C-alpha positions in Angstrom: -198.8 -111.5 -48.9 -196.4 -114.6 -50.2 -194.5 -114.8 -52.9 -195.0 -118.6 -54.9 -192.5 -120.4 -56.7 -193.5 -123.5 -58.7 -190.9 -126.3 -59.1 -190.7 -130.1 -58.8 -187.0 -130.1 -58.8 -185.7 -126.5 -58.7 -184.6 -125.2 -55.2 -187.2 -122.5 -54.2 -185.5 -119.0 -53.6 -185.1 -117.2 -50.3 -188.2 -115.0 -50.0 -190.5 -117.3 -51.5 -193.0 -120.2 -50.9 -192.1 -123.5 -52.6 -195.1 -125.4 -54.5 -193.9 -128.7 -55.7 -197.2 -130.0 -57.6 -200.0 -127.7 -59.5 -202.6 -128.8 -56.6 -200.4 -127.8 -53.9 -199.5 -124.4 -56.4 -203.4 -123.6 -56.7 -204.2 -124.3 -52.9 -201.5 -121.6 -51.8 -203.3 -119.4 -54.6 -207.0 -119.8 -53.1 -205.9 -119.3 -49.0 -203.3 -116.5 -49.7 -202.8 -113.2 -51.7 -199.8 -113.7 -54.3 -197.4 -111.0 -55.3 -195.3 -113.0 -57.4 -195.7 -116.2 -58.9 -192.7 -117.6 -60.5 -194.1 -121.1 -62.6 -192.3 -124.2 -64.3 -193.7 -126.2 -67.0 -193.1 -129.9 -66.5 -193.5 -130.8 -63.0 -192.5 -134.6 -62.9 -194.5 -137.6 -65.2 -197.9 -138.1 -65.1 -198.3 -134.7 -62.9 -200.3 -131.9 -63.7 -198.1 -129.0 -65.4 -197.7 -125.3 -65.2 -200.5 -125.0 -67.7 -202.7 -126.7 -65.4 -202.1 -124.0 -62.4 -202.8 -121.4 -65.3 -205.9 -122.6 -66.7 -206.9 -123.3 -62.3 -206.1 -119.6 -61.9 -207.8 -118.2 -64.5 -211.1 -120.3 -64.3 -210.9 -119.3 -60.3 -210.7 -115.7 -60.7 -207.4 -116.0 -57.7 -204.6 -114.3 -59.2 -200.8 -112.9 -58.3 -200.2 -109.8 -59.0 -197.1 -110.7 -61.4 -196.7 -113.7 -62.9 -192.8 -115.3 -64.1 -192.4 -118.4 -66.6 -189.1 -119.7 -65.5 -189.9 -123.1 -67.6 -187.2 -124.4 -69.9 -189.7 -126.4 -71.8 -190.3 -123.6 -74.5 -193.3 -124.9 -75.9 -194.4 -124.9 -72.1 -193.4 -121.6 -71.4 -194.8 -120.3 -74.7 -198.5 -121.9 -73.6 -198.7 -120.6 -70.6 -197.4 -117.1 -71.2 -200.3 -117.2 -74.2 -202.8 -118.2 -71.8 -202.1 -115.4 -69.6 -201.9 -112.8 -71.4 -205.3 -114.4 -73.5 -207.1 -114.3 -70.4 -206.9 -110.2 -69.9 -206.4 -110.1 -66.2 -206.6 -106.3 -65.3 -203.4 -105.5 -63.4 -201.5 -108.6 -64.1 -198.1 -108.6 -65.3 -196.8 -111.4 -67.2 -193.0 -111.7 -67.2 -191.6 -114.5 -70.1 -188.8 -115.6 -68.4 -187.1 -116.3 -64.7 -186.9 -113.8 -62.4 -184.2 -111.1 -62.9 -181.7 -110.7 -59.8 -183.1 -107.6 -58.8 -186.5 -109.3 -58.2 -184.9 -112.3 -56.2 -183.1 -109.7 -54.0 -186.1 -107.7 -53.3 -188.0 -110.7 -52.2 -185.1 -112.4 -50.1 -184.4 -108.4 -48.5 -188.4 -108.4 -47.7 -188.4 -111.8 -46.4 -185.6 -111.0 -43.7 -187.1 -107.6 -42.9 -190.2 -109.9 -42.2 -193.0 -108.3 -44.1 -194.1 -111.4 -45.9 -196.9 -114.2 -44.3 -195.3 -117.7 -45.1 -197.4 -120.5 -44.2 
């Protein structure tokens, strides 16, 4: 299992997978099983956004388990949170907001221990 953060500019954190586009975001969703999936918004002009890897996710049935809007576009964050939780996943948790430092540490602490499958 892999852990997915989606950013164009954002430095990925230690115990996760970077995705810099919403192609390369929904490819990593299809060939892997996601734990966590930690999304921006805006992901440079003219590129598919966050709302883009939501709408893929949901129309493909391949879900994380738990999903975190770290966007600071608000309007952003606020559609893709709403999507989510529109969609009525069973079993997924939708988190509005960046990761809390507990949750980075247990990802980093179960990357070292090497218990996840990075590509």
């Amino acid at each position: 299992m892999i852990n997915v953060y989606l950013d164009d500019v954002r430095p990925c954190p230690a115990g996760f997978v970077a995705a810099r586009t919403a192609e390369e975001c929904l490819l990593l969703l299809r060939e892997y099983e996601v734990g966590i999936l930690s999304l921006d918004y805006e992901l440079g002009y003219g590129q598919p956004s966050g709302f883009a890897v939501v709408a893929g996710l949901i129309a493909a049935g391949t879900h994380p388990r738990e999903v975190y809007v770290h966007s600071s576009s608000m309007m952003g964050r606020a559609q893709m949170v709403k999507g989510l939780r529109d969609a009525g996943i069973a079993g997924l948790i939708v988190h509005d907001g960046p990761m809390p430092p507990a949750v980075l540490e247990a990802a980093a602490s179960a990357n070292a221990k090497g218990k996840d499958e990075s590509p």
